[in-house]
mmCIF file of C-alpha atoms in Angstrom:
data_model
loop_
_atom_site.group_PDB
_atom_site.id
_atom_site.type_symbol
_atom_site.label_atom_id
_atom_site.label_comp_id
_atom_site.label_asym_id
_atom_site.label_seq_id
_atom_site.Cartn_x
_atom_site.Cartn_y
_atom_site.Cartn_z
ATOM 1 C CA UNK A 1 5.932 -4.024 22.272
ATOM 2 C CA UNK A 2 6.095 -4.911 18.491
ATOM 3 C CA UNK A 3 6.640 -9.018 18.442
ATOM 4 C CA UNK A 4 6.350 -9.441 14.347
ATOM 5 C CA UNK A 5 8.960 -6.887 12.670
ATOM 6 C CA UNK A 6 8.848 -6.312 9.210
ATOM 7 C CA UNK A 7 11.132 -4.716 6.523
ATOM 8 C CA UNK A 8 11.344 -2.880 4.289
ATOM 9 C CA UNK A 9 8.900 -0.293 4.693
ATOM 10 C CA UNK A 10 8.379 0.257 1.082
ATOM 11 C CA UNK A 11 9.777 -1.737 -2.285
ATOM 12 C CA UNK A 12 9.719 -0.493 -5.827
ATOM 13 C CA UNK A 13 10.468 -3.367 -8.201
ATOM 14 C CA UNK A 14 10.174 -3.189 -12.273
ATOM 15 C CA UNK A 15 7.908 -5.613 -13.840
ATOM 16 C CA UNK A 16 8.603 -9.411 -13.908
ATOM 17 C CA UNK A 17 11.067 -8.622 -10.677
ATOM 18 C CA UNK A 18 11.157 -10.419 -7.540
ATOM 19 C CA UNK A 19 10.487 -8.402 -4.195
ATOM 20 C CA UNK A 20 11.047 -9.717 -1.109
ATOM 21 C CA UNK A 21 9.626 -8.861 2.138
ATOM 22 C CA UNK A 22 10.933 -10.013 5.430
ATOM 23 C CA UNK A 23 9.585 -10.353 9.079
ATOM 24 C CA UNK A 24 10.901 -11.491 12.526
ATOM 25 C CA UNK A 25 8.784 -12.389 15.412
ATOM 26 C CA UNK A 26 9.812 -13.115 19.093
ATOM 27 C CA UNK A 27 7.065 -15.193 20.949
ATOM 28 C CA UNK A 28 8.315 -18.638 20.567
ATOM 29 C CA UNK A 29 4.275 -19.492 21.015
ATOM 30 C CA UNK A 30 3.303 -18.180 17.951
ATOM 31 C CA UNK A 31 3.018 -21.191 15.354
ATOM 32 C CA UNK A 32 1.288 -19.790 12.343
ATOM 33 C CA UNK A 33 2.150 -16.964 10.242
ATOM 34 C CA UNK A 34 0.171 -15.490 6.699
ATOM 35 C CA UNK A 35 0.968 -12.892 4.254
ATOM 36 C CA UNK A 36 -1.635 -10.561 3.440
ATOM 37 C CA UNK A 37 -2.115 -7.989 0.534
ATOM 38 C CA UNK A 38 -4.575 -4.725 1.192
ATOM 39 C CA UNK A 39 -5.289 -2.624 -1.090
ATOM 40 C CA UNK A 40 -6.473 0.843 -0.300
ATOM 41 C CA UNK A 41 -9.882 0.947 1.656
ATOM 42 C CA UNK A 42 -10.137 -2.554 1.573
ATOM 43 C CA UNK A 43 -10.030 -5.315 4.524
ATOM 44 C CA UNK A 44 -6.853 -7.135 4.360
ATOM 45 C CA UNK A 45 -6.611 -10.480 1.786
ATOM 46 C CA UNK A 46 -4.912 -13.444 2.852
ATOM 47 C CA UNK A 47 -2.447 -14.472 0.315
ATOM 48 C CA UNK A 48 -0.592 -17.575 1.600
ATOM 49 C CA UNK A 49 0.294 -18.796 5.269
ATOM 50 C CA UNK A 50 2.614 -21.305 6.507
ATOM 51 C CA UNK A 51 3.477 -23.375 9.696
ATOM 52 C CA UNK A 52 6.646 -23.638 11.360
ATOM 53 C CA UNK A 53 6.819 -27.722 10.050
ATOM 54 C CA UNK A 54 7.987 -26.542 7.031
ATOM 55 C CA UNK A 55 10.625 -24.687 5.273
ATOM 56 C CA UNK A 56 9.038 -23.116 2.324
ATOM 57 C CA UNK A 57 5.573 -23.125 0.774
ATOM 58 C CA UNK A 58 4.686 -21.793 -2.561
ATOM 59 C CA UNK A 59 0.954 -21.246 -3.830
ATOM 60 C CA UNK A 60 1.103 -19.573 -7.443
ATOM 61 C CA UNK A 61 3.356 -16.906 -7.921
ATOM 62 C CA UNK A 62 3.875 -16.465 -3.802
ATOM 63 C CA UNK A 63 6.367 -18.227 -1.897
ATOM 64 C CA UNK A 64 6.825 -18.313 1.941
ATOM 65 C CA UNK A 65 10.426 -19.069 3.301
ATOM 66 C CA UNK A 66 10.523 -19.875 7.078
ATOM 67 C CA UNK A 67 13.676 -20.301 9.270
ATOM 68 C CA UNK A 68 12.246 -21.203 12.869
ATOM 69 C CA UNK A 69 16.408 -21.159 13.865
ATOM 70 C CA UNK A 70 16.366 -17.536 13.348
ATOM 71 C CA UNK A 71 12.649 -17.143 13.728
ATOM 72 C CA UNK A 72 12.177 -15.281 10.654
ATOM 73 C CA UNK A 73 10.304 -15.744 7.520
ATOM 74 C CA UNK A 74 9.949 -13.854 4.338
ATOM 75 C CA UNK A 75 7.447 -13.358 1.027
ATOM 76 C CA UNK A 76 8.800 -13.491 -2.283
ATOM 77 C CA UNK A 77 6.772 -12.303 -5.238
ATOM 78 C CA UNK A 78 7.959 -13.869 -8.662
ATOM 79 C CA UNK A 79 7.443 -12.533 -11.705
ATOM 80 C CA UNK A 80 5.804 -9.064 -10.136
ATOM 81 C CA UNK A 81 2.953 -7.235 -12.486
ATOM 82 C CA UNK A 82 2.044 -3.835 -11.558
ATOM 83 C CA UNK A 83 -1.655 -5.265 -10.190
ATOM 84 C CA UNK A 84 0.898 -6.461 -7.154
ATOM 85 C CA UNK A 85 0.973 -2.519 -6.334
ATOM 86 C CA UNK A 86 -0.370 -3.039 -2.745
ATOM 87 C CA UNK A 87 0.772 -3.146 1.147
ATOM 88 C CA UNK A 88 1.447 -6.590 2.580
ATOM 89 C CA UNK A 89 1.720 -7.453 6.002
ATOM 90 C CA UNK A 90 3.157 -10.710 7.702
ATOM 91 C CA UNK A 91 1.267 -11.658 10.639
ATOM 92 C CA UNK A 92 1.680 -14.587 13.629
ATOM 93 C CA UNK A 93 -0.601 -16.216 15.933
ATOM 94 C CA UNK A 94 -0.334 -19.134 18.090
ATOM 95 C CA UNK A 95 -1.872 -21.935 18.340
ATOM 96 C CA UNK A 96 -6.345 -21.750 18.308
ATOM 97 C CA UNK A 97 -8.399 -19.455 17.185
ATOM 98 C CA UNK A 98 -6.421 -16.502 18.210
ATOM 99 C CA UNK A 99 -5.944 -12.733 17.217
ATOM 100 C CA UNK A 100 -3.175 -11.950 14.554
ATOM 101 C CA UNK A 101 -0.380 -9.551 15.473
ATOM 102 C CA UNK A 102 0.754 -8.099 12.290
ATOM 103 C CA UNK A 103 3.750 -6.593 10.959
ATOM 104 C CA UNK A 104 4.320 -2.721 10.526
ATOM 105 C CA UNK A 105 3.607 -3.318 6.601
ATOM 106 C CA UNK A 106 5.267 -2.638 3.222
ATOM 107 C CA UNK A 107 4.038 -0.845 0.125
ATOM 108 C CA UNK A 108 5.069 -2.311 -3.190
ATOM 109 C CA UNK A 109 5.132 -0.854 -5.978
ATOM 110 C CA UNK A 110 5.267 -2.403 -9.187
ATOM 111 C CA UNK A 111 6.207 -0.424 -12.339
ATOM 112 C CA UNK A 112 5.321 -0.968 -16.028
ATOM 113 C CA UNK B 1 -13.232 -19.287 0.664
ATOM 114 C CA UNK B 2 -15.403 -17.870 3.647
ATOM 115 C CA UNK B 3 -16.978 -14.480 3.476
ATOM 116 C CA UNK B 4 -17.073 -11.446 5.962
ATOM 117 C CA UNK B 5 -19.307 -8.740 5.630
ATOM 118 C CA UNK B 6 -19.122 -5.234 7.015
ATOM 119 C CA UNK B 7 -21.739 -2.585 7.068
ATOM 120 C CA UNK B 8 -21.622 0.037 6.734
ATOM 121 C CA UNK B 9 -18.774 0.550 4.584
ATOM 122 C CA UNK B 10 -18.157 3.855 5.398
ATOM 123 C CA UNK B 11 -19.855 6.340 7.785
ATOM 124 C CA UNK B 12 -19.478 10.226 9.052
ATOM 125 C CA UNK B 13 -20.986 12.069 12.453
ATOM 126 C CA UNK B 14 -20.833 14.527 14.204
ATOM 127 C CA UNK B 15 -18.204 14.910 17.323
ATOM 128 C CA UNK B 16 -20.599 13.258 20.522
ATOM 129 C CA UNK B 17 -22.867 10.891 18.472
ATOM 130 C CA UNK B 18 -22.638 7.082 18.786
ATOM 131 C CA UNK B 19 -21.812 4.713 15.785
ATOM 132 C CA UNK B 20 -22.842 1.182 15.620
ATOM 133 C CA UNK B 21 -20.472 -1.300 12.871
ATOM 134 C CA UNK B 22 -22.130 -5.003 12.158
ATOM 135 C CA UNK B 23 -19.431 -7.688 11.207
ATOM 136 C CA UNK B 24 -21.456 -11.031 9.878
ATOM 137 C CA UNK B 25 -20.338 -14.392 8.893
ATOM 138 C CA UNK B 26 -22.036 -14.808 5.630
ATOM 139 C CA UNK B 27 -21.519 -18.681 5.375
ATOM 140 C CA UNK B 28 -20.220 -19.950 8.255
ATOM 141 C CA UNK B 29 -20.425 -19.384 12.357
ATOM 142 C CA UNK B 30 -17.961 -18.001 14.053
ATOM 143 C CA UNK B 31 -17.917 -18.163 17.826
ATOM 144 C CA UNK B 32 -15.525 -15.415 17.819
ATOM 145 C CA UNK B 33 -14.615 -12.436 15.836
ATOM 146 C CA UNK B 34 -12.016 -10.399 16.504
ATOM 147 C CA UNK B 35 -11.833 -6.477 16.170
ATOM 148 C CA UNK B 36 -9.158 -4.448 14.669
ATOM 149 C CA UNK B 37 -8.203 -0.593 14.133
ATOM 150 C CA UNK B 38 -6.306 0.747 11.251
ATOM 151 C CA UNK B 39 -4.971 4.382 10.975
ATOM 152 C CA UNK B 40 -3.633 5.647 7.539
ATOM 153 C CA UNK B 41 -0.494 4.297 6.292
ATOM 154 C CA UNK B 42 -0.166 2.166 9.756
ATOM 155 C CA UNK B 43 -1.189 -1.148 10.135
ATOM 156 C CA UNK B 44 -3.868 -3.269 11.620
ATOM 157 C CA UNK B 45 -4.042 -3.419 15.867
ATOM 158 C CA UNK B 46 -6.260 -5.569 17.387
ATOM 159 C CA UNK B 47 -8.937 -3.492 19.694
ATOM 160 C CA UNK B 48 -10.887 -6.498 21.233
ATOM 161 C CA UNK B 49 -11.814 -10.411 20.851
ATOM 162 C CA UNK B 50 -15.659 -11.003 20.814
ATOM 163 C CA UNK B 51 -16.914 -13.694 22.238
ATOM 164 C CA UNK B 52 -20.765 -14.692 21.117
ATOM 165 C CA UNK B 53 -22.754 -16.078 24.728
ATOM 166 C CA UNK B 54 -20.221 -13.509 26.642
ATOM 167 C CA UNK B 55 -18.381 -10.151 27.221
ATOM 168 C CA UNK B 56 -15.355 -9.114 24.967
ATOM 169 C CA UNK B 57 -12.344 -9.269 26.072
ATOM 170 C CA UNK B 58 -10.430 -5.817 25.482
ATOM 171 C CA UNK B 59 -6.672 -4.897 24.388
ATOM 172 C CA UNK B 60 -4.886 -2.656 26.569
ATOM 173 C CA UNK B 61 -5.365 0.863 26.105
ATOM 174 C CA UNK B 62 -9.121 0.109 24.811
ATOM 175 C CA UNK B 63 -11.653 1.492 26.406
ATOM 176 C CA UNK B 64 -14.176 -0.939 26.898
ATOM 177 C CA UNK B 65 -16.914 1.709 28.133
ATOM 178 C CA UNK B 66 -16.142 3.656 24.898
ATOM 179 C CA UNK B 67 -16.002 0.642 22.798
ATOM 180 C CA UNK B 68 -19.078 -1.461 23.317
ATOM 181 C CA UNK B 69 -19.218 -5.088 21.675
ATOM 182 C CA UNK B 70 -21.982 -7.256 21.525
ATOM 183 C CA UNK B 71 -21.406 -10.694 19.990
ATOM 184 C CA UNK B 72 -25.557 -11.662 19.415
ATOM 185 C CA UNK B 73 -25.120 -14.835 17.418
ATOM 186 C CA UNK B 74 -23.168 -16.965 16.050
ATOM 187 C CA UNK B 75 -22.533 -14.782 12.784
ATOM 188 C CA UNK B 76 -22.978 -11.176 14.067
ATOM 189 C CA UNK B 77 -20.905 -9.051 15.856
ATOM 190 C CA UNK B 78 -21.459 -5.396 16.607
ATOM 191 C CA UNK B 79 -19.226 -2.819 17.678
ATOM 192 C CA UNK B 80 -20.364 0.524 19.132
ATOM 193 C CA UNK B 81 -18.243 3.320 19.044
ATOM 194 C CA UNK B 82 -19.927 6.101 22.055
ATOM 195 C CA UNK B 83 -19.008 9.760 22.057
ATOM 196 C CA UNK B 84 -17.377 9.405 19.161
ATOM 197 C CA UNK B 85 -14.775 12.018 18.895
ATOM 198 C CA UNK B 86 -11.721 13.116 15.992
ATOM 199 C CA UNK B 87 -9.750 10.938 17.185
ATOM 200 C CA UNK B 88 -11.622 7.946 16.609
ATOM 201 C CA UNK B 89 -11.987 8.168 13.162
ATOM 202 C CA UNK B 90 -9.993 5.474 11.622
ATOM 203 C CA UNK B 91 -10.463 1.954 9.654
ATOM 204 C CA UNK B 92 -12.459 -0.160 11.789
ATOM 205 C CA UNK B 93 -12.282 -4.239 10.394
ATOM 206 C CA UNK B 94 -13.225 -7.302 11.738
ATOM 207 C CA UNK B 95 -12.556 -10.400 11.421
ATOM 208 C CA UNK B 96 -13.176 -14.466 11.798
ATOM 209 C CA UNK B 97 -11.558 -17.599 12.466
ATOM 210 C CA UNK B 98 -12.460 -20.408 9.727
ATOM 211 C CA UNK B 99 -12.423 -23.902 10.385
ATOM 212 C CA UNK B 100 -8.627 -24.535 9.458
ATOM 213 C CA UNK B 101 -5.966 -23.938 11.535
ATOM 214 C CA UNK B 102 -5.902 -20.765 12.511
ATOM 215 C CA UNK B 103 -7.051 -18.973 9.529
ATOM 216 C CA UNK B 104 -9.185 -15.953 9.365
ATOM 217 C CA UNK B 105 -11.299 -14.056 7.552
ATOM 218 C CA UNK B 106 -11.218 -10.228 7.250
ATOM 219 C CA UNK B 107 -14.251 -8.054 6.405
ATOM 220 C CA UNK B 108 -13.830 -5.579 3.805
ATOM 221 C CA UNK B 109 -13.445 -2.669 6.911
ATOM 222 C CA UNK B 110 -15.621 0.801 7.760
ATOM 223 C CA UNK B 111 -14.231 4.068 7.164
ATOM 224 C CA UNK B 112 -15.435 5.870 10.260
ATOM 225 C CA UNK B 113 -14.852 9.887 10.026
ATOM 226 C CA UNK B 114 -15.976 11.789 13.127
ATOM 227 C CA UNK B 115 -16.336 15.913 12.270
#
């Protein structure tokens, strides 16, 4: 059973645009949730992760927007460059040193 | 940040053979690593936790006989796939908790092909 859901499944943005990716996770136990970027055949990179305390946390150009109402959260990219081009996944945990369950993924594509 | 280390980065053999993957904690100890699989264009499922001083713990529909972890020390982790076969080829990466909340560390991942 998939408990982080993620959407869309791929973006295409122009330069300098803002994607947004979106997940939505069901086990009320998970407390912690990252973004990561992969590129291909690489381990996954973690970008910027936030706790359900707050409502939004930005680190550079990445910002994490968290609703724990709705249990959702989502990744905005501003001012996209095509070295964005990538596949990000939202992940959860709970609480400890626990596994990650991760999204299904998106591919972004940033054009020139 | 902390640093994960995978070796070998990629590998190929033949349909029967066993493959051995070494996940180290370059500057820190980790206690537990966790295992993941990765097939193309799908993401990341975790295979097994491994625990160092005792036996993995496996994810449903592992095989545990198939999929042998050993957890030697505090910065190595090995996993051992036996009688490999097609199917198993796929994007083996591991990973470790640092010492912040919950964050981990990913290795950079072994492309295992089995002919």
């Amino acid at each position: 059973q998939q408990q982080v859901k993620q959407s869309p499944q791929s973006l295409i943005v122009q330069k300098g645009g803002i994607p947004i990716i979106n997940c939505a996770y069901e086990n009320t136990a998970f407390d912690y949730f990252p973004w990561y970027q992969q590129f291909p055949g690489k381990g996954p990179a973690l970008l910027i992760a936030i706790r359900p305390d707050v409502s939004e946390k930005k680190e550079g150009r990445f910002t994490i927007s968290f609703n724990k109402s709705a249990k959702q959260f989502s990744l905005h990219i501003m001012d996209s460059q095509p070295g964005d081009s990538a596949t990000y996944f939202c992940a959860a945990s709970p609480t400890g040193r626990r596994a990650l369950t991760f999204g299904s993924g998106t591919r972004l594509q940033v054009q020139p | 940040g902390a640093v994960v280390s995978q070796h070998p980065s990629w590998v190929i053999c033949k349909s029967g053979t066993s493959v051995k993957i070494e996940c180290r904690s370059l500057d820190f100890q980790a206690t537990t690593m966790f295992w993941y699989r990765q097939f193309p264009k799908q993401s990341l499922m975790l295979m097994a936790t491994s625990n160092e001083g005792s036996k993995a713990t496996y994810e449903q529909g592992v095989e545990k006989d198939k999929f042998l972890i050993n957890h030697a020390s505090l910065t190595l982790s090995t996993l051992t796939v036996t009688s490999a076969h097609p199917e198993d080829s796929s994007f083996y990466i591991c990973s470790a908790p640092g010492q912040l909340f919950n964050e981990q560390f990913f290795g950079p991942g072994t492309r295992l092909t089995v002919l």
